[in-house]
Short mmCIF file of C-alpha atoms in Angstrom, two decimals:
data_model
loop_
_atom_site.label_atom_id
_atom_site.label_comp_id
_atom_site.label_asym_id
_atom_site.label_seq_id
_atom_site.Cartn_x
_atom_site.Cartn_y
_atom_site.Cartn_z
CA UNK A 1 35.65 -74.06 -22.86
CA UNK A 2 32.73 -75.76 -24.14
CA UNK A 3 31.30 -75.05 -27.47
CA UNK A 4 28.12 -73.43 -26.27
CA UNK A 5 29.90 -71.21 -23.88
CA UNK A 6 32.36 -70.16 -26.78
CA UNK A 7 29.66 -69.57 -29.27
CA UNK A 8 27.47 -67.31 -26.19
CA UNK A 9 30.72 -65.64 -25.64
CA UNK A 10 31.49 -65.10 -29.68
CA UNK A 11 27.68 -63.70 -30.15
CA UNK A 12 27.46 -61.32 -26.99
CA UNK A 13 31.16 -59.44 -28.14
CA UNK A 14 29.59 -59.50 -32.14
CA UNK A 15 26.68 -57.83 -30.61
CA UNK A 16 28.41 -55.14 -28.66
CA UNK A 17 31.30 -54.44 -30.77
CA UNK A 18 29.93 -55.71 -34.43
CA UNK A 19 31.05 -58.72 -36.85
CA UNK A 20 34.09 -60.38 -36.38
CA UNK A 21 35.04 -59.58 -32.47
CA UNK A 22 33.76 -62.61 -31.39
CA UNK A 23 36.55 -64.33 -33.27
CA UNK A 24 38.89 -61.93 -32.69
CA UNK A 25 38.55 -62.03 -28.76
CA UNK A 26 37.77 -65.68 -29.10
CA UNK A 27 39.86 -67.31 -31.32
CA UNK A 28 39.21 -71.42 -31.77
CA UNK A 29 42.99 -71.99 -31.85
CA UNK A 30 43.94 -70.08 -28.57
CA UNK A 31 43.80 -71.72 -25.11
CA UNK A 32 41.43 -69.49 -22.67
CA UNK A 33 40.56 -70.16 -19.18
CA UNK A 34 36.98 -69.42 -18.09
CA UNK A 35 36.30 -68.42 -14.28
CA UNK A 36 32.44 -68.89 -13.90
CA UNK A 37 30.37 -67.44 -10.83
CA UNK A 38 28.77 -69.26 -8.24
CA UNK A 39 25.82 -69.96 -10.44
CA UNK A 40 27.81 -70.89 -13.19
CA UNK A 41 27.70 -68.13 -15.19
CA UNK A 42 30.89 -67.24 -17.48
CA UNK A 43 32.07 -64.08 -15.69
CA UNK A 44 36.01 -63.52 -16.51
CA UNK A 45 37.17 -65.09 -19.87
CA UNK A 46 41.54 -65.10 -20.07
CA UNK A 47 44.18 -66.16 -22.05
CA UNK A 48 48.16 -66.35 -21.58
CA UNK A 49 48.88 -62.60 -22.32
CA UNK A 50 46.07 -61.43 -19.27
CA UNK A 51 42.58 -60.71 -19.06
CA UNK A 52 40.21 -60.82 -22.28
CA UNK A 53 36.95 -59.71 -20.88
CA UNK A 54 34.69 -60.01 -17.75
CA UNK A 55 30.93 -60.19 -18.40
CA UNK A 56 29.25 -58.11 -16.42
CA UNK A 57 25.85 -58.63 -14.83
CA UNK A 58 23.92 -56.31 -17.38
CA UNK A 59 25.09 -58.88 -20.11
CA UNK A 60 27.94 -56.65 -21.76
CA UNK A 61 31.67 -57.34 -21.51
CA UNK A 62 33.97 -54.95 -19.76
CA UNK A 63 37.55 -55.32 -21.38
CA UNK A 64 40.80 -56.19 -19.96
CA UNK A 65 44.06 -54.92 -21.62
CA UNK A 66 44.72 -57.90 -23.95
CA UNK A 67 41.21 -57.86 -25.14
CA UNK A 68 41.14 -54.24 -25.90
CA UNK A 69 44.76 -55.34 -28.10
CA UNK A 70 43.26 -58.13 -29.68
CA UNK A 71 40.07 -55.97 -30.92
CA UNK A 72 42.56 -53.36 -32.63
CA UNK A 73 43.60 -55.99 -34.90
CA UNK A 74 39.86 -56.09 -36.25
CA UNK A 75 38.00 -53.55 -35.62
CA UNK A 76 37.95 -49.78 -37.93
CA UNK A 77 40.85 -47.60 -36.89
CA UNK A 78 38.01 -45.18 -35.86
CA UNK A 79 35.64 -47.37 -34.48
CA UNK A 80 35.15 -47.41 -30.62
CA UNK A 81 37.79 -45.29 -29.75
CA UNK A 82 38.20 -42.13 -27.76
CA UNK A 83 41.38 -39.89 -28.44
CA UNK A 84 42.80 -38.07 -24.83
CA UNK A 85 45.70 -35.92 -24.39
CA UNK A 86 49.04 -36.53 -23.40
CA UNK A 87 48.25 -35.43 -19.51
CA UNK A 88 46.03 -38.44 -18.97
CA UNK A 89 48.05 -40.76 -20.01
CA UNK A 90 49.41 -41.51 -16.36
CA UNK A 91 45.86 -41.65 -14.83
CA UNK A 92 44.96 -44.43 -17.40
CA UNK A 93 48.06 -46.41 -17.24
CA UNK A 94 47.27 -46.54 -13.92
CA UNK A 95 43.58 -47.70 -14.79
CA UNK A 96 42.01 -44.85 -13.88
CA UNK A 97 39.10 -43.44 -16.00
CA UNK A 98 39.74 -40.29 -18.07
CA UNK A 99 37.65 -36.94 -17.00
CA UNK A 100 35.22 -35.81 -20.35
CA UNK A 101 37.68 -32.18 -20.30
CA UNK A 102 40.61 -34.11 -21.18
CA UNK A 103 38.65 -35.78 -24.64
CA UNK A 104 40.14 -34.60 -27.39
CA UNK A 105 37.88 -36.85 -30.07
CA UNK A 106 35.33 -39.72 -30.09
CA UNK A 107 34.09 -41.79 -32.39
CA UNK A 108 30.43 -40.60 -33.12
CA UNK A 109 29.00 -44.44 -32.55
CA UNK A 110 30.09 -44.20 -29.07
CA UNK A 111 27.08 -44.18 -26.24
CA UNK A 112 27.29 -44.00 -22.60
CA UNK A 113 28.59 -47.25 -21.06
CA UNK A 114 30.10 -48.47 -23.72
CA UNK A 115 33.67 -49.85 -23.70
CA UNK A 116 36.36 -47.86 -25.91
CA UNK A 117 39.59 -48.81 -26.82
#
């Protein structure tokens, strides 16, 4: 990955998940494989343990498994997450989204379309 595409990458996941998530999904001593579209654009970003992120047409990341793991490790306990009960855990193991009724908490910073963990 090129240095420009790496810092693009770093300053679009600062932006939508705050200071220090570029570097956390995007670490300079970690191999990751970039699949670009047709144009050339940077649209799934991956590393040995799965998917990172994909980067969505509106600009935004959408995140795989192993990026939503490696932005635990940095981010606020509370801080993008949304707490569900135990009876949609099968629906979202099976990546499924989870119905607003079976919420149980939110962090208050969370708006429509954004990505939780």
């Amino acid at each position: 990955m090129t240095t420009t595409t790496m810092a693009q990458l770093r300053t679009i996941a600062d932006y939508q998940f705050g200071s220090g998530a570029g570097e956390a999904l995007f670490p300079e001593d970690v191999d990751l494989a970039v699949h670009r579209s047709a144009s050339g654009r940077p649209r799934q970003v991956l590393r040995e343990g799965g998917r990172l992120v994909t980067l969505g047409t509106d600009g935004r990341f959408t995140l795989g498994l192993e990026g939503g793991r490696q932005l635990a490790t940095v981010l606020d306990p509370a801080a993008y997450r949304v707490i569900v009960g135990d009876e949609s855990e099968p629906f979202v193991r099976d990546g499924k989204n989870v119905f607003a009724k079976f919420v149980k908490a939110v962090d208050e910073a969370v708006r429509a379309g954004d990505e939780v963990l």
